[in-house]
């Protein structure tokens, strides 16, 4: 199978790494990719938001499966253009991707499907915002209705900060605060059948102890030793399947990766948000534990054959990923800094630990020098017999990497590993 992956982050590197290990994949392409992905896939330049350009590239390469990684191309309708070219694509249509593209749309779907979520108001004026903030009280949860690369949500006790964030958005969703730990659960669906993956937990705040600003994610781990063993079955029954059924009934079937961000509250499971693609950095740890070859699973979803798929096989090992971010992230990141230690990790820590690239590129024509090219630069991922061993391996590998001014959290999975 010839496979083309669209995207350039650590999520796409994790996908490409898994696909490169799949014996069914005879040729692997990624567009536009990054310096790390170049080691496992042939890179091609493309505007990932241009559906016609992506579909033309897929035809030119003879792709038999296209996987659209990021949310922006999905919301722009790139998957539709590829489908129109007659090529199976893993990723929802433009209409279905509104589950992530619009928080208000997602709330409407959840209400119709009877999916448990927080109470909320959709606001477009300062008066509506003030009324909603007053109704719920602190802590205030204010979400930009549109795509914001994981940074459109503010949770704060500061009324002025909440109102200021709302004022910077055209339309916002203001909702009640949900207590309890958060869980990310991915599900692969062909629009009818739903196959859940293993749950993970990510860390959104920039600093240790869940301090600092929200980011796109600073690390993740899987499995969740503290979670109810029935969690996945319950979420499948009360959240994932009803949502997929509702989308189909609306005439906009959702095919691809449905990501449920969940809060395990004192009143039960509540959906915080839906995403329409693999999450970053959770993909790094979930795919590290998946033993079933990936290409066939994604192809079955793209062609409507998921019901015929054998049960997925999972490793008993734990996985931890720690993100190395550039100076000043999640503000305007500093880029162009050389990265050292990548060869040392490959030599000393493989196969239990490895580095997935996010914001990286080669230094011009110099293929021996990799430099930073974004906010989140690398995801150091490791597996072990338990979370303690996986953490130790991840941080040991991370210690070999040099990036001037970089930052990372030191407490990823620490509480879960300690049984707290």
CSV table of N, CA and C in Angstrom, one decimal, residues 103-105 107-108 117-125 127-137 141-145 166 171-177:
chain,number,residue,atom,x,y,z
A,103,UNK,N,-17.1,25.0,18.3
A,103,UNK,CA,-17.5,24.5,19.7
A,103,UNK,C,-19.0,24.5,19.8
A,104,UNK,N,-19.7,25.5,19.2
A,104,UNK,CA,-21.1,25.6,19.2
A,104,UNK,C,-21.8,24.5,18.5
A,105,UNK,N,-21.3,24.2,17.3
A,105,UNK,CA,-21.8,23.0,16.5
A,105,UNK,C,-21.7,21.7,17.3
A,107,UNK,N,-21.6,21.4,20.5
A,107,UNK,CA,-22.5,21.4,21.7
A,107,UNK,C,-23.9,21.0,21.1
A,108,UNK,N,-24.3,21.5,20.0
A,108,UNK,CA,-25.6,21.2,19.4
A,108,UNK,C,-25.7,19.7,19.1
A,117,UNK,N,-22.3,16.5,28.8
A,117,UNK,CA,-21.3,17.6,28.6
A,117,UNK,C,-21.6,18.7,29.6
A,118,UNK,N,-20.8,19.8,29.6
A,118,UNK,CA,-21.1,20.9,30.6
A,118,UNK,C,-22.2,21.8,30.0
A,119,UNK,N,-22.9,22.5,30.9
A,119,UNK,CA,-23.8,23.5,30.5
A,119,UNK,C,-23.0,24.7,29.9
A,120,UNK,N,-23.6,25.3,28.9
A,120,UNK,CA,-22.9,26.4,28.2
A,120,UNK,C,-23.8,27.4,27.6
A,121,UNK,N,-23.2,28.5,27.2
A,121,UNK,CA,-23.8,29.6,26.5
A,121,UNK,C,-22.9,30.0,25.3
A,122,UNK,N,-23.6,30.2,24.1
A,122,UNK,CA,-22.8,30.7,23.0
A,122,UNK,C,-23.1,32.2,23.0
A,123,UNK,N,-22.0,33.0,22.9
A,123,UNK,CA,-22.1,34.5,23.1
A,123,UNK,C,-21.4,35.2,21.9
A,124,UNK,N,-22.0,36.3,21.5
A,124,UNK,CA,-21.5,37.1,20.4
A,124,UNK,C,-21.3,38.5,20.8
A,125,UNK,N,-21.9,38.9,21.9
A,125,UNK,CA,-21.8,40.4,22.3
A,125,UNK,C,-21.2,40.5,23.7
A,127,UNK,N,-22.4,42.0,26.2
A,127,UNK,CA,-23.5,41.8,27.2
A,127,UNK,C,-23.8,40.3,27.4
A,128,UNK,N,-23.8,39.5,26.4
A,128,UNK,CA,-24.0,38.1,26.5
A,128,UNK,C,-22.9,37.5,27.3
A,129,UNK,N,-21.7,37.9,27.0
A,129,UNK,CA,-20.5,37.4,27.7
A,129,UNK,C,-20.6,37.7,29.2
A,130,UNK,N,-20.9,38.9,29.5
A,130,UNK,CA,-21.0,39.3,31.0
A,130,UNK,C,-22.1,38.5,31.7
A,131,UNK,N,-23.2,38.3,31.0
A,131,UNK,CA,-24.3,37.5,31.6
A,131,UNK,C,-23.9,36.1,31.8
A,132,UNK,N,-23.2,35.5,30.9
A,132,UNK,CA,-22.8,34.1,31.0
A,132,UNK,C,-21.8,33.9,32.1
A,133,UNK,N,-20.8,34.8,32.1
A,133,UNK,CA,-19.8,34.7,33.1
A,133,UNK,C,-20.4,34.8,34.5
A,134,UNK,N,-21.3,35.7,34.7
A,134,UNK,CA,-22.0,35.9,35.9
A,134,UNK,C,-22.8,34.7,36.3
A,135,UNK,N,-23.4,34.1,35.3
A,135,UNK,CA,-24.3,32.9,35.6
A,135,UNK,C,-23.5,31.7,36.1
A,136,UNK,N,-22.3,31.5,35.6
A,136,UNK,CA,-21.5,30.3,36.0
A,136,UNK,C,-20.6,30.6,37.1
A,137,UNK,N,-20.1,31.8,37.2
A,137,UNK,CA,-19.1,32.2,38.3
A,137,UNK,C,-17.8,31.5,38.0
A,141,UNK,N,-14.7,29.5,32.3
A,141,UNK,CA,-14.2,28.7,31.1
A,141,UNK,C,-14.7,29.4,29.9
A,142,UNK,N,-13.7,29.9,29.1
A,142,UNK,CA,-14.0,30.7,27.9
A,142,UNK,C,-13.3,30.1,26.7
A,143,UNK,N,-14.1,29.7,25.7
A,143,UNK,CA,-13.5,29.0,24.5
A,143,UNK,C,-13.9,29.7,23.2
A,144,UNK,N,-12.8,30.0,22.5
A,144,UNK,CA,-13.0,30.5,21.1
A,144,UNK,C,-13.8,29.5,20.3
A,145,UNK,N,-14.8,29.9,19.6
A,145,UNK,CA,-15.7,29.0,18.9
A,145,UNK,C,-14.9,28.3,17.8
A,166,UNK,N,-12.7,36.7,25.8
A,166,UNK,CA,-13.9,36.6,25.1
A,166,UNK,C,-14.0,37.8,24.1
A,171,UNK,N,-16.9,34.8,18.3
A,171,UNK,CA,-18.0,34.1,18.9
A,171,UNK,C,-17.3,33.1,20.0
A,172,UNK,N,-17.9,33.1,21.2
A,172,UNK,CA,-17.3,32.3,22.2
A,172,UNK,C,-18.3,31.4,22.8
A,173,UNK,N,-17.8,30.3,23.4
A,173,UNK,CA,-18.6,29.4,24.2
A,173,UNK,C,-18.2,29.5,25.6
A,174,UNK,N,-19.1,29.9,26.5
A,174,UNK,CA,-18.7,30.0,27.9
A,174,UNK,C,-19.5,28.9,28.7
A,175,UNK,N,-18.8,28.2,29.4
A,175,UNK,CA,-19.4,27.0,30.0
A,175,UNK,C,-19.0,26.8,31.5
A,176,UNK,N,-19.7,25.9,32.2
A,176,UNK,CA,-19.4,25.6,33.6
A,176,UNK,C,-18.1,24.9,33.7
A,177,UNK,N,-17.4,25.1,34.8
A,177,UNK,CA,-16.2,24.4,35.0
A,177,UNK,C,-16.4,23.0,35.4
